[in-house]
PDB file of C-alpha atoms and ligand atoms in Angstrom:
ATOM      1  CA  MET A   1       0.000   0.000   0.000  1.00 53.00           C
ATOM      2  CA  SER A   2       1.786   3.114  -1.149  1.00 76.00           C
ATOM      3  CA  ARG A   3      -1.094   5.500  -1.939  1.00 85.00           C
ATOM      4  CA  VAL A   4      -3.281   6.774   0.856  1.00 97.00           C
ATOM      5  CA  LEU A   5      -6.342   8.989   0.543  1.00 98.00           C
ATOM      6  CA  ILE A   6      -6.786  11.721   3.125  1.00 98.00           C
ATOM      7  CA  GLY A   7      -9.523  14.204   3.949  1.00 98.00           C
ATOM      8  CA  SER A   8     -10.552  16.531   6.756  1.00 98.00           C
ATOM      9  CA  ASP A   9     -12.855  19.355   7.678  1.00 98.00           C
ATOM     10  CA  HIS A  10     -11.639  22.682   9.065  1.00 98.00           C
ATOM     11  CA  ALA A  11     -11.200  21.241  12.566  1.00 98.00           C
ATOM     12  CA  GLY A  12      -8.962  18.505  11.217  1.00 98.00           C
ATOM     13  CA  PHE A  13      -7.062  20.637   8.719  1.00 98.00           C
ATOM     14  CA  CYS A  14      -4.045  21.376  10.920  1.00 98.00           C
ATOM     15  CA  LEU A  15      -3.569  17.743  11.972  1.00 98.00           C
ATOM     16  CA  LYS A  16      -4.048  16.717   8.346  1.00 98.00           C
ATOM     17  CA  THR A  17      -1.053  18.810   7.270  1.00 98.00           C
ATOM     18  CA  ILE A  18       1.061  17.085   9.948  1.00 98.00           C
ATOM     19  CA  VAL A  19      -0.206  13.655   8.905  1.00 98.00           C
ATOM     20  CA  LYS A  20       0.465  14.419   5.247  1.00 98.00           C
ATOM     21  CA  ASP A  21       4.056  15.455   5.998  1.00 98.00           C
ATOM     22  CA  TRP A  22       4.576  12.237   7.950  1.00 98.00           C
ATOM     23  CA  LEU A  23       3.095  10.122   5.156  1.00 98.00           C
ATOM     24  CA  ILE A  24       5.266  11.743   2.499  1.00 97.00           C
ATOM     25  CA  LYS A  25       8.407  11.329   4.626  1.00 97.00           C
ATOM     26  CA  SER A  26       7.436   7.686   5.148  1.00 96.00           C
ATOM     27  CA  GLY A  27       7.254   7.075   1.402  1.00 96.00           C
ATOM     28  CA  TYR A  28       3.502   7.152   0.831  1.00 96.00           C
ATOM     29  CA  GLU A  29       1.842   8.917  -2.056  1.00 96.00           C
ATOM     30  CA  ILE A  30      -1.238  10.810  -0.994  1.00 97.00           C
ATOM     31  CA  THR A  31      -4.421  12.075  -2.545  1.00 97.00           C
ATOM     32  CA  ASP A  32      -5.971  14.899  -0.525  1.00 98.00           C
ATOM     33  CA  VAL A  33      -9.711  15.246  -1.144  1.00 98.00           C
ATOM     34  CA  GLY A  34      -9.865  18.468   0.921  1.00 98.00           C
ATOM     35  CA  CYS A  35     -10.644  20.627   2.711  1.00 98.00           C
ATOM     36  CA  PHE A  36      -7.853  23.041   1.879  1.00 98.00           C
ATOM     37  CA  SER A  37      -8.130  25.707   4.586  1.00 97.00           C
ATOM     38  CA  GLU A  38      -9.389  26.274   8.111  1.00 98.00           C
ATOM     39  CA  SER A  39     -12.559  27.927   6.830  1.00 98.00           C
ATOM     40  CA  SER A  40     -15.675  26.309   8.232  1.00 98.00           C
ATOM     41  CA  CYS A  41     -16.947  23.453   6.071  1.00 98.00           C
ATOM     42  CA  ASP A  42     -19.052  20.291   6.254  1.00 98.00           C
ATOM     43  CA  TYR A  43     -17.263  17.059   7.147  1.00 98.00           C
ATOM     44  CA  PRO A  44     -19.730  14.665   5.404  1.00 98.00           C
ATOM     45  CA  VAL A  45     -18.812  16.157   2.038  1.00 98.00           C
ATOM     46  CA  PHE A  46     -15.191  15.117   2.428  1.00 98.00           C
ATOM     47  CA  ALA A  47     -16.089  11.757   3.940  1.00 98.00           C
ATOM     48  CA  ARG A  48     -18.291  11.067   0.917  1.00 98.00           C
ATOM     49  CA  ASP A  49     -15.649  12.162  -1.620  1.00 98.00           C
ATOM     50  CA  LEU A  50     -12.949  10.013  -0.026  1.00 98.00           C
ATOM     51  CA  CYS A  51     -15.217   6.979   0.373  1.00 98.00           C
ATOM     52  CA  GLU A  52     -16.336   7.163  -3.257  1.00 98.00           C
ATOM     53  CA  GLN A  53     -12.697   6.815  -4.288  1.00 97.00           C
ATOM     54  CA  ILE A  54     -12.263   3.776  -2.053  1.00 97.00           C
ATOM     55  CA  GLN A  55     -15.427   2.246  -3.510  1.00 97.00           C
ATOM     56  CA  THR A  56     -13.849   2.658  -6.952  1.00 96.00           C
ATOM     57  CA  ASN A  57     -10.472   1.266  -5.883  1.00 93.00           C
ATOM     58  CA  THR A  58     -11.294  -1.189  -3.129  1.00 90.00           C
ATOM     59  CA  ALA A  59      -7.648  -1.871  -2.316  1.00 87.00           C
ATOM     60  CA  SER A  60      -7.049   1.669  -1.151  1.00 95.00           C
ATOM     61  CA  LEU A  61      -6.974   3.018   2.388  1.00 98.00           C
ATOM     62  CA  GLY A  62      -8.176   6.382   3.671  1.00 98.00           C
ATOM     63  CA  ILE A  63      -7.735   8.716   6.606  1.00 98.00           C
ATOM     64  CA  LEU A  64     -10.458  11.137   7.703  1.00 99.00           C
ATOM     65  CA  ILE A  65      -9.902  13.807  10.349  1.00 99.00           C
ATOM     66  CA  CYS A  66     -12.413  16.092  12.014  1.00 98.00           C
ATOM     67  CA  GLY A  67     -12.613  17.621  15.482  1.00 98.00           C
ATOM     68  CA  THR A  68     -13.693  14.481  17.304  1.00 98.00           C
ATOM     69  CA  GLY A  69     -13.463  11.906  14.503  1.00 98.00           C
ATOM     70  CA  LEU A  70     -17.084  11.062  15.263  1.00 98.00           C
ATOM     71  CA  GLY A  71     -18.794  12.866  12.415  1.00 98.00           C
ATOM     72  CA  MET A  72     -16.334  11.532   9.863  1.00 98.00           C
ATOM     73  CA  SER A  73     -16.778   7.964  11.103  1.00 98.00           C
ATOM     74  CA  MET A  74     -20.575   8.252  11.109  1.00 98.00           C
ATOM     75  CA  ALA A  75     -20.612   9.601   7.573  1.00 98.00           C
ATOM     76  CA  ALA A  76     -18.036   7.144   6.221  1.00 98.00           C
ATOM     77  CA  ASN A  77     -19.798   4.138   7.703  1.00 98.00           C
ATOM     78  CA  ARG A  78     -22.958   5.029   5.755  1.00 98.00           C
ATOM     79  CA  CYS A  79     -21.041   4.264   2.542  1.00 98.00           C
ATOM     80  CA  LYS A  80     -21.251   0.691   1.278  1.00 97.00           C
ATOM     81  CA  GLY A  81     -18.004  -1.209   1.545  1.00 97.00           C
ATOM     82  CA  ILE A  82     -16.475   1.288   3.934  1.00 98.00           C
ATOM     83  CA  ARG A  83     -15.327   0.100   7.333  1.00 98.00           C
ATOM     84  CA  ALA A  84     -14.269   3.250   9.143  1.00 98.00           C
ATOM     85  CA  ALA A  85     -12.570   2.939  12.526  1.00 98.00           C
ATOM     86  CA  LEU A  86     -12.390   5.838  14.953  1.00 99.00           C
ATOM     87  CA  CYS A  87      -9.226   5.109  16.920  1.00 98.00           C
ATOM     88  CA  ALA A  88      -7.982   6.839  20.054  1.00 98.00           C
ATOM     89  CA  ASN A  89      -5.090   4.501  20.787  1.00 98.00           C
ATOM     90  CA  GLU A  90      -2.686   2.109  19.095  1.00 98.00           C
ATOM     91  CA  TYR A  91      -4.537  -1.006  20.285  1.00 98.00           C
ATOM     92  CA  GLN A  92      -7.736   0.052  18.539  1.00 98.00           C
ATOM     93  CA  ALA A  93      -5.705   0.924  15.469  1.00 98.00           C
ATOM     94  CA  ARG A  94      -4.065  -2.504  15.343  1.00 98.00           C
ATOM     95  CA  MET A  95      -7.259  -4.414  16.014  1.00 98.00           C
ATOM     96  CA  SER A  96      -9.312  -2.402  13.540  1.00 98.00           C
ATOM     97  CA  ARG A  97      -6.988  -3.611  10.794  1.00 98.00           C
ATOM     98  CA  ALA A  98      -6.256  -7.126  12.100  1.00 98.00           C
ATOM     99  CA  HIS A  99      -9.850  -8.107  12.955  1.00 98.00           C
ATOM    100  CA  ASN A 100     -12.145  -5.626  11.201  1.00 98.00           C
ATOM    101  CA  ASP A 101     -10.198  -4.978   7.981  1.00 98.00           C
ATOM    102  CA  ALA A 102     -10.870  -1.267   8.445  1.00 98.00           C
ATOM    103  CA  ASN A 103     -10.253   0.621   5.233  1.00 98.00           C
ATOM    104  CA  VAL A 104     -10.676   4.094   6.704  1.00 98.00           C
ATOM    105  CA  LEU A 105      -8.998   5.465   9.834  1.00 98.00           C
ATOM    106  CA  CYS A 106     -10.792   8.329  11.567  1.00 99.00           C
ATOM    107  CA  LEU A 107      -8.903  10.625  13.906  1.00 99.00           C
ATOM    108  CA  GLY A 108     -10.121  13.350  16.234  1.00 98.00           C
ATOM    109  CA  ALA A 109      -7.873  16.373  15.985  1.00 98.00           C
ATOM    110  CA  ARG A 110      -9.367  17.917  19.135  1.00 98.00           C
ATOM    111  CA  VAL A 111      -8.958  14.656  21.026  1.00 98.00           C
ATOM    112  CA  LEU A 112      -5.469  13.453  20.161  1.00 98.00           C
ATOM    113  CA  GLY A 113      -2.072  15.005  20.576  1.00 97.00           C
ATOM    114  CA  GLN A 114       0.068  15.065  17.457  1.00 98.00           C
ATOM    115  CA  ASP A 115       2.468  12.341  18.612  1.00 98.00           C
ATOM    116  CA  LEU A 116      -0.338   9.965  19.550  1.00 98.00           C
ATOM    117  CA  ALA A 117      -2.131  10.611  16.270  1.00 98.00           C
ATOM    118  CA  LEU A 118       0.998   9.731  14.287  1.00 98.00           C
ATOM    119  CA  SER A 119       1.627   6.658  16.408  1.00 98.00           C
ATOM    120  CA  ILE A 120      -1.945   5.453  15.817  1.00 98.00           C
ATOM    121  CA  LEU A 121      -1.523   6.090  12.105  1.00 98.00           C
ATOM    122  CA  GLU A 122       1.756   4.188  11.895  1.00 98.00           C
ATOM    123  CA  VAL A 123       0.333   1.125  13.658  1.00 98.00           C
ATOM    124  CA  TRP A 124      -2.795   1.227  11.506  1.00 98.00           C
ATOM    125  CA  LEU A 125      -0.880   1.362   8.231  1.00 98.00           C
ATOM    126  CA  LYS A 126       1.537  -1.398   9.220  1.00 98.00           C
ATOM    127  CA  THR A 127      -1.060  -3.898  10.448  1.00 98.00           C
ATOM    128  CA  GLU A 128      -2.466  -6.464   8.010  1.00 98.00           C
ATOM    129  CA  PHE A 129      -5.928  -8.030   8.118  1.00 98.00           C
ATOM    130  CA  GLU A 130      -5.684 -11.505   9.659  1.00 98.00           C
ATOM    131  CA  GLY A 131      -8.534 -13.016   7.611  1.00 97.00           C
ATOM    132  CA  GLY A 132      -9.798 -16.436   8.718  1.00 97.00           C
ATOM    133  CA  ARG A 133     -12.722 -16.188  11.154  1.00 97.00           C
ATOM    134  CA  HIS A 134     -12.478 -12.420  10.959  1.00 97.00           C
ATOM    135  CA  LYS A 135     -13.182 -12.530   7.212  1.00 98.00           C
ATOM    136  CA  ARG A 136     -16.442 -14.382   7.908  1.00 98.00           C
ATOM    137  CA  ARG A 137     -17.493 -11.632  10.328  1.00 98.00           C
ATOM    138  CA  VAL A 138     -16.507  -8.802   8.016  1.00 97.00           C
ATOM    139  CA  ASP A 139     -18.464 -10.514   5.235  1.00 97.00           C
ATOM    140  CA  ILE A 140     -21.541 -10.418   7.486  1.00 97.00           C
ATOM    141  CA  ILE A 141     -21.047  -6.681   8.031  1.00 96.00           C
ATOM    142  CA  GLU A 142     -21.131  -6.235   4.279  1.00 94.00           C
ATOM    143  CA  THR A 143     -24.581  -7.875   4.104  1.00 96.00           C
ATOM    144  CA  LEU A 144     -26.121  -5.419   6.581  1.00 94.00           C
TER     145      LEU A 144
HETATM  146  C1  RB5 B   1     -16.649  20.972  13.743  1.00 82.54           C
HETATM  147  O1  RB5 B   1     -16.873  21.991  14.658  1.00 82.54           O
HETATM  148  C2  RB5 B   1     -16.895  19.631  14.376  1.00 82.54           C
HETATM  149  O2  RB5 B   1     -18.242  19.468  14.685  1.00 82.54           O
HETATM  150  C3  RB5 B   1     -16.435  18.518  13.475  1.00 82.54           C
HETATM  151  O3  RB5 B   1     -15.088  18.697  13.178  1.00 82.54           O
HETATM  152  C4  RB5 B   1     -16.527  17.114  14.026  1.00 82.54           C
HETATM  153  O4  RB5 B   1     -15.948  17.024  15.281  1.00 82.54           O
HETATM  154  C5  RB5 B   1     -17.830  16.478  13.948  1.00 82.54           C
HETATM  155  O5  RB5 B   1     -18.033  15.314  14.305  1.00 82.54           O
END
């Protein structure tokens, strides 16, 4: 996985710039779906735009950042095929990939410090889906 999609609203914009810098330094290519300033905007718009790209290229991964991460995760999880995980620690990040095959990571910029956010991101990107019994459960999610 070398290309990562990323999106935020105004509350997540500052953390998004930090995350983007980290991703680029770590060798990832990124597609930023917006927003592009700290002007007030609507998080579901960016969740939708990012999730549509994942629905087109189902192998891709995305990161969505808003103030709490809640709105982005609610919006993203309305999109078919999207398994968005709001993570506040590295354990959730690891398990959301290993057991839930999360394809979108949601972060709360007003909840997490910068170092913790980057640590969560690193764990999330490096963890592979374990498959097996977890695949059966994820397949059930997709029927809901
Ligand atoms: C914006 O003020 C804030 O509501 C938004 O970033 C997010 O936290 C919503 O869930």
